[in-house]
Amino acid sequence: MSTSAEPGRTWPLVGRAAELDDLDDLLSTAADGVGVTVLLEGEAGVGKTGLVDALRGSARLLDVELRSAQASDVRSWPFALLSDALLVRSSAAGHGAGRSPVETELADLLDAMYADPARSVARYDRAAELFAALLRRHGDIRPWALVLEDVHKADAPSLEVLLQLAHEGAVPRALVVLTMRPVPYRPELAELVAAWTRAGARYLELRPLSARATVELAENLVGGPVGPSLRGTLATTGGNPRLIADVVRTARAAGALVASDGVLDSAGTRWMTPLDEVVRQRVEYLGPDVLALLGQASVLGTSFVIADLASLAGDPVADCWRTLRHGLAAGVVRARGDRLVFGHDLVREALYNGLEPDQRRALHARAAWALRQAGAPAQIVTGHLERAR
Ligand SMILES: Nc1ncnc2c1ncn2[C@@H]1O[C@H](COP(=O)(O)OP(=O)(O)OP(=O)(O)O)[C@@H](O)[C@H]1O
Ligand SMILES: [Mg+2]
């Protein structure tokens, strides 16, 4: 089963040689019969799915069976994640043909649970026990790999089984990879991560691409060298592959990619409006409160002092921190002492351009006032006053 978030990546994976090597080594370790668990965390669109998809090839080479499933908001019924990964689907296998007795019992239990959720407590416990047994015994015949994607969205019973397993140590003869975004924060996920950390799991933080890999990815996407104007916009993506692809795709769709002197470059600014819209959709998952505060912050520029944002927003500094915590965890803003910096200027611009004109002017007026109070230089204050008109 494919877990690709965006169907059909037709371009090569760039800038991930080190991470792939790490994962390949761990897969070899598992193929030798040792259990390994990896927690792969990274901001939205940074390339978690792309990386674990690339494991498929290595698994085939090493003749390691790879099972995978992806948690999703729409499929959040009990044990959805684990049953997607572990139970052969009856439609695919002709009404459960090829299932072991444990799998058959589990499938029947789940059917009964879904049919009558009110009377399920004993069934829950039994299903959890059977899933744990399946996971522990799956490698009896040969080593395997299990990729569970987006566990930040996983159903609670699946997380509970994974937590119980952590207390017993790595799953024998398996490479288990759990991928997750840092937000939304869920206490049960934090508990799971802590338990796996105690059990010796590897933590792999997938970082944004370097400036060089950013351009390389864009060049793969357009099929040749890219010019200075497009490079300028690419530099605002903070090395996020999804945003890089959004930039290229939007420029192309708007007919703004023009060839000259052997390079493809973006022309004009008309494609910026659709780009802003795409980018705003990408950060919608942060929720209205965080986005509203980040929208206010966008007026202050790429980097800003948190106290200035607090006076601009008219809220105590502590409240701003509390709201921004989620933006920080998501990598949309990054902390540098008492300053915050937007991780992707593209996102800042999209939020800024998304403000209503009246609201934007009012925010600039308040920013002028707040910055003057805080002792900012006159030309900065004047700059805000000009945009307040
Ligand atoms: N290193 C890379 N080289 C080329 N393309 C990449 C790379 N990493 C990611 N991509 C592409 O960027 C897009 C976003 O990547 P991906 O879906 O893997 O991110 P993700 O971290 O899984 O995001 P999410 O948090 O939404 O699950 C995809 O189209 C993917 O194919
Ligand atoms: Mg993904």
GROMACS .gro file of C-alpha atoms and ligand atoms in nm:
model
  421
    1MET     CA    1   0.000   0.000   0.000
    2SER     CA    2   0.141   0.341  -0.088
    3THR     CA    3   0.148   0.608   0.178
    4SER     CA    4   0.233   0.892  -0.059
    5ALA     CA    5   0.076   1.214   0.059
    6GLU     CA    6   0.097   1.358  -0.291
    7PRO     CA    7   0.046   1.104  -0.564
    8GLY     CA    8   0.321   1.042  -0.811
    9ARG     CA    9   0.654   1.201  -0.728
   10THR     CA   10   0.820   1.162  -1.065
   11TRP     CA   11   1.142   1.341  -0.971
   12PRO     CA   12   1.434   1.200  -0.770
   13LEU     CA   13   1.476   1.256  -0.398
   14VAL     CA   14   1.736   1.526  -0.346
   15GLY     CA   15   1.953   1.614  -0.048
   16ARG     CA   16   1.862   1.309   0.159
   17ALA     CA   17   2.159   1.079   0.098
   18ALA     CA   18   2.267   1.082   0.464
   19GLU     CA   19   1.919   1.015   0.598
   20LEU     CA   20   1.863   0.734   0.346
   21ASP     CA   21   2.196   0.577   0.439
   22ASP     CA   22   2.095   0.586   0.805
   23LEU     CA   23   1.763   0.421   0.733
   24ASP     CA   24   1.923   0.163   0.502
   25ASP     CA   25   2.173   0.072   0.776
   26LEU     CA   26   1.892   0.029   1.024
   27LEU     CA   27   1.701  -0.185   0.777
   28SER     CA   28   2.008  -0.408   0.735
   29THR     CA   29   2.030  -0.437   1.112
   30ALA     CA   30   1.668  -0.550   1.120
   31ALA     CA   31   1.733  -0.789   0.830
   32ASP     CA   32   2.005  -0.943   1.047
   33GLY     CA   33   1.740  -1.011   1.307
   34VAL     CA   34   1.773  -0.720   1.548
   35GLY     CA   35   1.474  -0.504   1.635
   36VAL     CA   36   1.512  -0.129   1.573
   37THR     CA   37   1.266   0.154   1.621
   38VAL     CA   38   1.296   0.494   1.455
   39LEU     CA   39   1.099   0.806   1.539
   40LEU     CA   40   1.105   1.026   1.230
   41GLU     CA   41   0.985   1.377   1.303
   42GLY     CA   42   0.969   1.682   1.081
   43GLU     CA   43   0.758   1.980   0.985
   44ALA     CA   44   0.468   1.946   0.740
   45GLY     CA   45   0.591   1.881   0.387
   46VAL     CA   46   0.956   1.839   0.480
   47GLY     CA   47   0.971   1.497   0.314
   48LYS     CA   48   0.891   1.227   0.572
   49THR     CA   49   0.671   1.032   0.332
   50GLY     CA   50   0.921   1.077   0.050
   51LEU     CA   51   1.197   0.935   0.268
   52VAL     CA   52   1.010   0.632   0.397
   53ASP     CA   53   0.879   0.561   0.047
   54ALA     CA   54   1.242   0.537  -0.064
   55LEU     CA   55   1.287   0.258   0.191
   56ARG     CA   56   1.069   0.037  -0.026
   57GLY     CA   57   1.346  -0.018  -0.279
   58SER     CA   58   1.597  -0.114  -0.011
   59ALA     CA   59   1.346  -0.350   0.148
   60ARG     CA   60   1.296  -0.527  -0.184
   61LEU     CA   61   1.672  -0.562  -0.232
   62LEU     CA   62   1.716  -0.707   0.115
   63ASP     CA   63   1.406  -0.922   0.073
   64VAL     CA   64   1.250  -0.769   0.381
   65GLU     CA   65   0.871  -0.752   0.383
   66LEU     CA   66   0.753  -0.395   0.430
   67ARG     CA   67   0.413  -0.325   0.581
   68SER     CA   68   0.288   0.031   0.602
   69ALA     CA   69  -0.013   0.237   0.691
   70GLN     CA   70  -0.091   0.602   0.727
   71ALA     CA   71  -0.308   0.751   0.998
   72SER     CA   72  -0.565   0.999   0.877
   73ASP     CA   73  -0.831   1.221   1.025
   74VAL     CA   74  -1.101   1.050   0.822
   75ARG     CA   75  -1.008   0.697   0.927
   76SER     CA   76  -0.988   0.744   1.299
   77TRP     CA   77  -1.193   0.448   1.421
   78PRO     CA   78  -1.040   0.220   1.683
   79PHE     CA   79  -0.729   0.030   1.566
   80ALA     CA   80  -0.758   0.176   1.214
   81LEU     CA   81  -0.384   0.234   1.186
   82LEU     CA   82  -0.277  -0.110   1.302
   83SER     CA   83  -0.541  -0.297   1.110
   84ASP     CA   84  -0.447  -0.111   0.791
   85ALA     CA   85  -0.089  -0.221   0.838
   86LEU     CA   86  -0.136  -0.572   0.970
   87LEU     CA   87  -0.459  -0.723   0.848
   88VAL     CA   88  -0.475  -0.848   0.492
   89ARG     CA   89  -0.780  -0.680   0.353
   90SER     CA   90  -1.061  -0.931   0.301
   91SER     CA   91  -1.166  -0.775  -0.031
   92ALA     CA   92  -0.811  -0.817  -0.163
   93ALA     CA   93  -0.774  -1.168  -0.029
   94GLY     CA   94  -1.115  -1.313  -0.108
   95HIS     CA   95  -1.296  -1.289   0.224
   96GLY     CA   96  -0.998  -1.324   0.446
   97ALA     CA   97  -0.820  -1.603   0.263
   98GLY     CA   98  -0.457  -1.615   0.370
   99ARG     CA   99  -0.525  -1.488   0.718
  100SER     CA  100  -0.378  -1.657   1.022
  101PRO     CA  101  -0.616  -1.763   1.303
  102VAL     CA  102  -0.510  -1.456   1.505
  103GLU     CA  103  -0.579  -1.229   1.211
  104THR     CA  104  -0.917  -1.389   1.154
  105GLU     CA  105  -1.010  -1.351   1.521
  106LEU     CA  106  -0.898  -0.988   1.509
  107ALA     CA  107  -1.093  -0.911   1.193
  108ASP     CA  108  -1.408  -1.063   1.346
  109LEU     CA  109  -1.354  -0.874   1.671
  110LEU     CA  110  -1.316  -0.544   1.487
  111ASP     CA  111  -1.630  -0.611   1.284
  112ALA     CA  112  -1.821  -0.679   1.606
  113MET     CA  113  -1.676  -0.368   1.771
  114TYR     CA  114  -1.770  -0.141   1.484
  115ALA     CA  115  -2.119  -0.292   1.468
  116ASP     CA  116  -2.184  -0.239   1.839
  117PRO     CA  117  -1.945   0.022   1.982
  118ALA     CA  118  -2.139   0.050   2.309
  119ARG     CA  119  -2.052  -0.301   2.424
  120SER     CA  120  -1.691  -0.310   2.330
  121VAL     CA  121  -1.475  -0.283   2.640
  122ALA     CA  122  -1.380  -0.648   2.664
  123ARG     CA  123  -1.337  -0.662   2.288
  124TYR     CA  124  -1.104  -0.361   2.299
  125ASP     CA  125  -0.877  -0.531   2.546
  126ARG     CA  126  -0.875  -0.852   2.349
  127ALA     CA  127  -0.805  -0.669   2.021
  128ALA     CA  128  -0.519  -0.477   2.182
  129GLU     CA  129  -0.374  -0.802   2.313
  130LEU     CA  130  -0.401  -0.968   1.970
  131PHE     CA  131  -0.246  -0.674   1.785
  132ALA     CA  132   0.046  -0.674   2.029
  133ALA     CA  133   0.091  -1.048   1.973
  134LEU     CA  134   0.074  -1.005   1.595
  135LEU     CA  135   0.338  -0.735   1.604
  136ARG     CA  136   0.568  -0.939   1.827
  137ARG     CA  137   0.533  -1.258   1.624
  138HIS     CA  138   0.524  -1.123   1.271
  139GLY     CA  139   0.902  -1.156   1.244
  140ASP     CA  140   0.910  -1.520   1.357
  141ILE     CA  141   0.942  -1.640   0.999
  142ARG     CA  142   1.149  -1.359   0.855
  143PRO     CA  143   1.254  -1.005   0.947
  144TRP     CA  144   1.024  -0.726   0.838
  145ALA     CA  145   0.975  -0.352   0.838
  146LEU     CA  146   0.673  -0.162   0.961
  147VAL     CA  147   0.618   0.199   0.863
  148LEU     CA  148   0.342   0.378   1.050
  149GLU     CA  149   0.295   0.720   0.904
  150ASP     CA  150   0.154   1.032   1.069
  151VAL     CA  151   0.112   0.884   1.416
  152HIS     CA  152   0.021   1.236   1.537
  153LYS     CA  153  -0.319   1.158   1.382
  154ALA     CA  154  -0.339   0.793   1.485
  155ASP     CA  155  -0.642   0.648   1.663
  156ALA     CA  156  -0.592   0.620   2.040
  157PRO     CA  157  -0.623   0.237   2.065
  158SER     CA  158  -0.343   0.189   1.808
  159LEU     CA  159  -0.124   0.430   2.005
  160GLU     CA  160  -0.205   0.240   2.323
  161VAL     CA  161  -0.084  -0.088   2.168
  162LEU     CA  162   0.237   0.080   2.052
  163LEU     CA  163   0.286   0.218   2.403
  164GLN     CA  164   0.251  -0.125   2.560
  165LEU     CA  165   0.502  -0.263   2.311
  166ALA     CA  166   0.753   0.009   2.402
  167HIS     CA  167   0.752  -0.117   2.760
  168GLU     CA  168   0.872  -0.454   2.632
  169GLY     CA  169   1.149  -0.314   2.410
  170ALA     CA  170   1.203  -0.313   2.034
  171VAL     CA  171   0.978  -0.534   1.822
  172PRO     CA  172   1.187  -0.847   1.752
  173ARG     CA  173   1.337  -0.878   1.403
  174ALA     CA  174   1.167  -0.562   1.277
  175LEU     CA  175   1.252  -0.211   1.172
  176VAL     CA  176   0.965  -0.001   1.300
  177VAL     CA  177   0.945   0.356   1.169
  178LEU     CA  178   0.695   0.598   1.316
  179THR     CA  179   0.664   0.929   1.131
  180MET     CA  180   0.510   1.238   1.284
  181ARG     CA  181   0.470   1.612   1.262
  182PRO     CA  182   0.560   1.804   1.577
  183VAL     CA  183   0.207   1.947   1.589
  184PRO     CA  184  -0.067   1.896   1.689
  185TYR     CA  185   0.059   1.809   2.036
  186ARG     CA  186  -0.121   1.511   2.189
  187PRO     CA  187  -0.041   1.391   2.540
  188GLU     CA  188  -0.082   1.025   2.442
  189LEU     CA  189   0.169   1.074   2.160
  190ALA     CA  190   0.416   1.249   2.391
  191GLU     CA  191   0.385   0.952   2.626
  192LEU     CA  192   0.446   0.710   2.340
  193VAL     CA  193   0.753   0.902   2.220
  194ALA     CA  194   0.892   0.911   2.574
  195ALA     CA  195   0.835   0.537   2.619
  196TRP     CA  196   1.005   0.452   2.289
  197THR     CA  197   1.290   0.688   2.372
  198ARG     CA  198   1.342   0.499   2.698
  199ALA     CA  199   1.331   0.177   2.497
  200GLY     CA  200   1.627   0.300   2.292
  201ALA     CA  201   1.445   0.419   1.979
  202ARG     CA  202   1.642   0.633   1.735
  203TYR     CA  203   1.518   0.986   1.691
  204LEU     CA  204   1.563   1.123   1.342
  205GLU     CA  205   1.467   1.485   1.286
  206LEU     CA  206   1.416   1.554   0.920
  207ARG     CA  207   1.540   1.906   0.857
  208PRO     CA  208   1.455   2.135   0.566
  209LEU     CA  209   1.668   2.109   0.251
  210SER     CA  210   1.984   2.316   0.213
  211ALA     CA  211   1.986   2.616  -0.023
  212ARG     CA  212   2.168   2.404  -0.278
  213ALA     CA  213   1.928   2.111  -0.258
  214THR     CA  214   1.640   2.360  -0.282
  215VAL     CA  215   1.764   2.480  -0.620
  216GLU     CA  216   1.844   2.124  -0.729
  217LEU     CA  217   1.489   2.014  -0.650
  218ALA     CA  218   1.344   2.312  -0.840
  219GLU     CA  219   1.570   2.233  -1.137
  220ASN     CA  220   1.449   1.875  -1.139
  221LEU     CA  221   1.094   2.003  -1.137
  222VAL     CA  222   1.133   2.250  -1.423
  223GLY     CA  223   1.376   2.029  -1.613
  224GLY     CA  224   1.668   2.270  -1.637
  225PRO     CA  225   1.857   2.558  -1.476
  226VAL     CA  226   1.645   2.820  -1.301
  227GLY     CA  227   1.701   3.197  -1.317
  228PRO     CA  228   1.755   3.458  -1.048
  229SER     CA  229   1.399   3.572  -1.001
  230LEU     CA  230   1.267   3.220  -0.938
  231ARG     CA  231   1.567   3.152  -0.716
  232GLY     CA  232   1.468   3.457  -0.512
  233THR     CA  233   1.123   3.312  -0.445
  234LEU     CA  234   1.269   2.966  -0.380
  235ALA     CA  235   1.491   3.119  -0.112
  236THR     CA  236   1.177   3.209   0.084
  237THR     CA  237   1.060   2.848   0.112
  238GLY     CA  238   1.291   2.772   0.404
  239GLY     CA  239   1.400   2.453   0.224
  240ASN     CA  240   1.058   2.290   0.254
  241PRO     CA  241   1.013   2.053  -0.044
  242ARG     CA  242   0.635   2.089  -0.051
  243LEU     CA  243   0.662   2.469  -0.065
  244ILE     CA  244   0.937   2.441  -0.329
  245ALA     CA  245   0.707   2.227  -0.541
  246ASP     CA  246   0.421   2.472  -0.477
  247VAL     CA  247   0.632   2.763  -0.603
  248VAL     CA  248   0.731   2.584  -0.923
  249ARG     CA  249   0.386   2.440  -0.989
  250THR     CA  250   0.208   2.771  -0.933
  251ALA     CA  251   0.451   2.965  -1.151
  252ARG     CA  252   0.409   2.710  -1.427
  253ALA     CA  253   0.029   2.694  -1.399
  254ALA     CA  254   0.009   3.074  -1.421
  255GLY     CA  255   0.224   3.072  -1.734
  256ALA     CA  256   0.489   3.274  -1.549
  257LEU     CA  257   0.784   3.048  -1.635
  258VAL     CA  258   0.977   3.193  -1.926
  259ALA     CA  259   1.286   3.056  -2.100
  260SER     CA  260   1.571   3.292  -2.179
  261ASP     CA  261   1.946   3.245  -2.216
  262GLY     CA  262   1.914   2.876  -2.140
  263VAL     CA  263   1.745   2.924  -1.804
  264LEU     CA  264   1.383   2.914  -1.696
  265ASP     CA  265   1.281   3.206  -1.484
  266SER     CA  266   0.964   3.350  -1.340
  267ALA     CA  267   0.834   3.667  -1.497
  268GLY     CA  268   0.607   3.927  -1.340
  269THR     CA  269   0.426   3.909  -1.008
  270ARG     CA  270   0.075   3.800  -1.112
  271TRP     CA  271   0.142   3.441  -1.006
  272MET     CA  272   0.209   3.560  -0.648
  273THR     CA  273  -0.162   3.588  -0.569
  274PRO     CA  274  -0.241   3.222  -0.642
  275LEU     CA  275   0.085   3.126  -0.470
  276ASP     CA  276  -0.021   3.311  -0.153
  277GLU     CA  277  -0.348   3.120  -0.159
  278VAL     CA  278  -0.177   2.782  -0.194
  279VAL     CA  279   0.064   2.866   0.087
  280ARG     CA  280  -0.213   2.983   0.320
  281GLN     CA  281  -0.388   2.650   0.268
  282ARG     CA  282  -0.066   2.472   0.362
  283VAL     CA  283  -0.064   2.634   0.707
  284GLU     CA  284  -0.436   2.614   0.775
  285TYR     CA  285  -0.380   2.309   0.996
  286LEU     CA  286  -0.233   2.541   1.261
  287GLY     CA  287  -0.582   2.663   1.346
  288PRO     CA  288  -0.736   3.013   1.354
  289ASP     CA  289  -0.579   3.142   1.679
  290VAL     CA  290  -0.222   3.067   1.581
  291LEU     CA  291  -0.279   3.197   1.228
  292ALA     CA  292  -0.439   3.519   1.354
  293LEU     CA  293  -0.140   3.590   1.578
  294LEU     CA  294   0.109   3.498   1.307
  295GLY     CA  295  -0.082   3.728   1.070
  296GLN     CA  296  -0.027   4.012   1.316
  297ALA     CA  297   0.337   3.912   1.349
  298SER     CA  298   0.377   3.921   0.971
  299VAL     CA  299   0.338   4.301   0.990
  300LEU     CA  300   0.652   4.324   1.204
  301GLY     CA  301   0.868   4.152   0.943
  302THR     CA  302   1.064   3.831   0.903
  303SER     CA  303   1.202   3.850   1.251
  304PHE     CA  304   1.049   4.027   1.548
  305VAL     CA  305   1.075   4.065   1.924
  306ILE     CA  306   0.802   3.878   2.108
  307ALA     CA  307   0.735   4.173   2.344
  308ASP     CA  308   0.660   4.393   2.040
  309LEU     CA  309   0.415   4.137   1.908
  310ALA     CA  310   0.251   4.129   2.250
  311SER     CA  311   0.199   4.508   2.252
  312LEU     CA  312   0.082   4.499   1.893
  313ALA     CA  313  -0.170   4.226   1.974
  314GLY     CA  314  -0.264   4.388   2.307
  315ASP     CA  315  -0.208   4.061   2.490
  316PRO     CA  316   0.032   3.965   2.771
  317VAL     CA  317   0.364   3.820   2.653
  318ALA     CA  318   0.283   3.489   2.824
  319ASP     CA  319  -0.039   3.453   2.623
  320CYS     CA  320   0.147   3.518   2.300
  321TRP     CA  321   0.402   3.251   2.386
  322ARG     CA  322   0.126   3.007   2.468
  323THR     CA  323  -0.038   3.060   2.129
  324LEU     CA  324   0.288   3.072   1.936
  325ARG     CA  325   0.414   2.751   2.096
  326HIS     CA  326   0.226   2.560   1.827
  327GLY     CA  327   0.374   2.772   1.548
  328LEU     CA  328   0.717   2.712   1.701
  329ALA     CA  329   0.666   2.338   1.723
  330ALA     CA  330   0.547   2.337   1.361
  331GLY     CA  331   0.862   2.520   1.249
  332VAL     CA  332   0.660   2.808   1.104
  333VAL     CA  333   0.845   3.040   1.343
  334ARG     CA  334   1.176   2.968   1.511
  335ALA     CA  335   1.305   3.109   1.839
  336ARG     CA  336   1.630   3.302   1.858
  337GLY     CA  337   1.654   3.428   2.217
  338ASP     CA  338   1.366   3.669   2.271
  339ARG     CA  339   1.327   3.707   1.896
  340LEU     CA  340   1.122   3.493   1.667
  341VAL     CA  341   1.201   3.437   1.302
  342PHE     CA  342   0.960   3.312   1.037
  343GLY     CA  343   1.093   2.978   0.913
  344HIS     CA  344   0.965   3.039   0.561
  345ASP     CA  345   0.933   3.398   0.449
  346LEU     CA  346   0.694   3.268   0.183
  347VAL     CA  347   0.449   3.187   0.463
  348ARG     CA  348   0.497   3.529   0.626
  349GLU     CA  349   0.424   3.703   0.296
  350ALA     CA  350   0.119   3.488   0.231
  351LEU     CA  351  -0.019   3.570   0.577
  352TYR     CA  352   0.061   3.939   0.532
  353ASN     CA  353  -0.106   3.952   0.191
  354GLY     CA  354  -0.404   3.769   0.338
  355LEU     CA  355  -0.480   4.050   0.585
  356GLU     CA  356  -0.775   4.273   0.501
  357PRO     CA  357  -0.642   4.615   0.384
  358ASP     CA  358  -0.811   4.799   0.674
  359GLN     CA  359  -0.676   4.550   0.923
  360ARG     CA  360  -0.329   4.573   0.773
  361ARG     CA  361  -0.328   4.952   0.799
  362ALA     CA  362  -0.449   4.938   1.159
  363LEU     CA  363  -0.181   4.686   1.246
  364HIS     CA  364   0.091   4.904   1.094
  365ALA     CA  365  -0.037   5.198   1.299
  366ARG     CA  366  -0.024   4.988   1.616
  367ALA     CA  367   0.317   4.854   1.519
  368ALA     CA  368   0.447   5.213   1.482
  369TRP     CA  369   0.317   5.293   1.828
  370ALA     CA  370   0.452   4.974   1.989
  371LEU     CA  371   0.792   5.006   1.827
  372ARG     CA  372   0.823   5.373   1.918
  373GLN     CA  373   0.744   5.286   2.281
  374ALA     CA  374   1.010   5.016   2.267
  375GLY     CA  375   1.273   5.259   2.137
  376ALA     CA  376   1.293   5.149   1.771
  377PRO     CA  377   1.474   5.384   1.527
  378ALA     CA  378   1.268   5.664   1.374
  379GLN     CA  379   1.288   5.534   1.017
  380ILE     CA  380   1.139   5.199   1.118
  381VAL     CA  381   0.852   5.375   1.294
  382THR     CA  382   0.802   5.600   0.992
  383GLY     CA  383   0.800   5.299   0.761
  384HIS     CA  384   0.505   5.156   0.955
  385LEU     CA  385   0.328   5.491   0.964
  386GLU     CA  386   0.355   5.515   0.586
  387ARG     CA  387   0.194   5.176   0.546
  388ALA     CA  388  -0.075   5.273   0.797
  389ARG     CA  389  -0.218   5.526   0.553
  390LIG     N1  390   1.415   1.530  -0.073
  390LIG     C1  391   1.319   1.547  -0.164
  390LIG     N2  392   1.347   1.553  -0.295
  390LIG     C2  393   1.248   1.571  -0.385
  390LIG     N3  394   1.119   1.582  -0.356
  390LIG     C3  395   1.084   1.575  -0.227
  390LIG     C4  396   1.182   1.556  -0.124
  390LIG     N4  397   1.119   1.552  -0.006
  390LIG     C5  398   0.989   1.567  -0.032
  390LIG     N5  399   0.966   1.581  -0.164
  390LIG     C6  400   0.835   1.605  -0.226
  390LIG     O1  401   0.776   1.713  -0.155
  390LIG     C7  402   0.639   1.688  -0.125
  390LIG     C8  403   0.616   1.684   0.025
  390LIG     O2  404   0.689   1.575   0.080
  390LIG     P1  405   0.627   1.464   0.178
  390LIG     O3  406   0.485   1.436   0.142
  390LIG     O4  407   0.721   1.352   0.182
  390LIG     O5  408   0.630   1.546   0.315
  390LIG     P2  409   0.585   1.496   0.459
  390LIG     O6  410   0.691   1.536   0.552
  390LIG     O7  411   0.547   1.354   0.453
  390LIG     O8  412   0.457   1.590   0.480
  390LIG     P3  413   0.331   1.566   0.579
  390LIG     O9  414   0.372   1.622   0.713
  390LIG    O10  415   0.222   1.646   0.518
  390LIG    O11  416   0.304   1.419   0.582
  390LIG     C9  417   0.608   1.556  -0.195
  390LIG    O12  418   0.559   1.585  -0.323
  390LIG    C10  419   0.741   1.488  -0.203
  390LIG    O13  420   0.746   1.396  -0.308
  391MG      MG  421   0.372   1.256   0.490
   0.00000   0.00000   0.00000
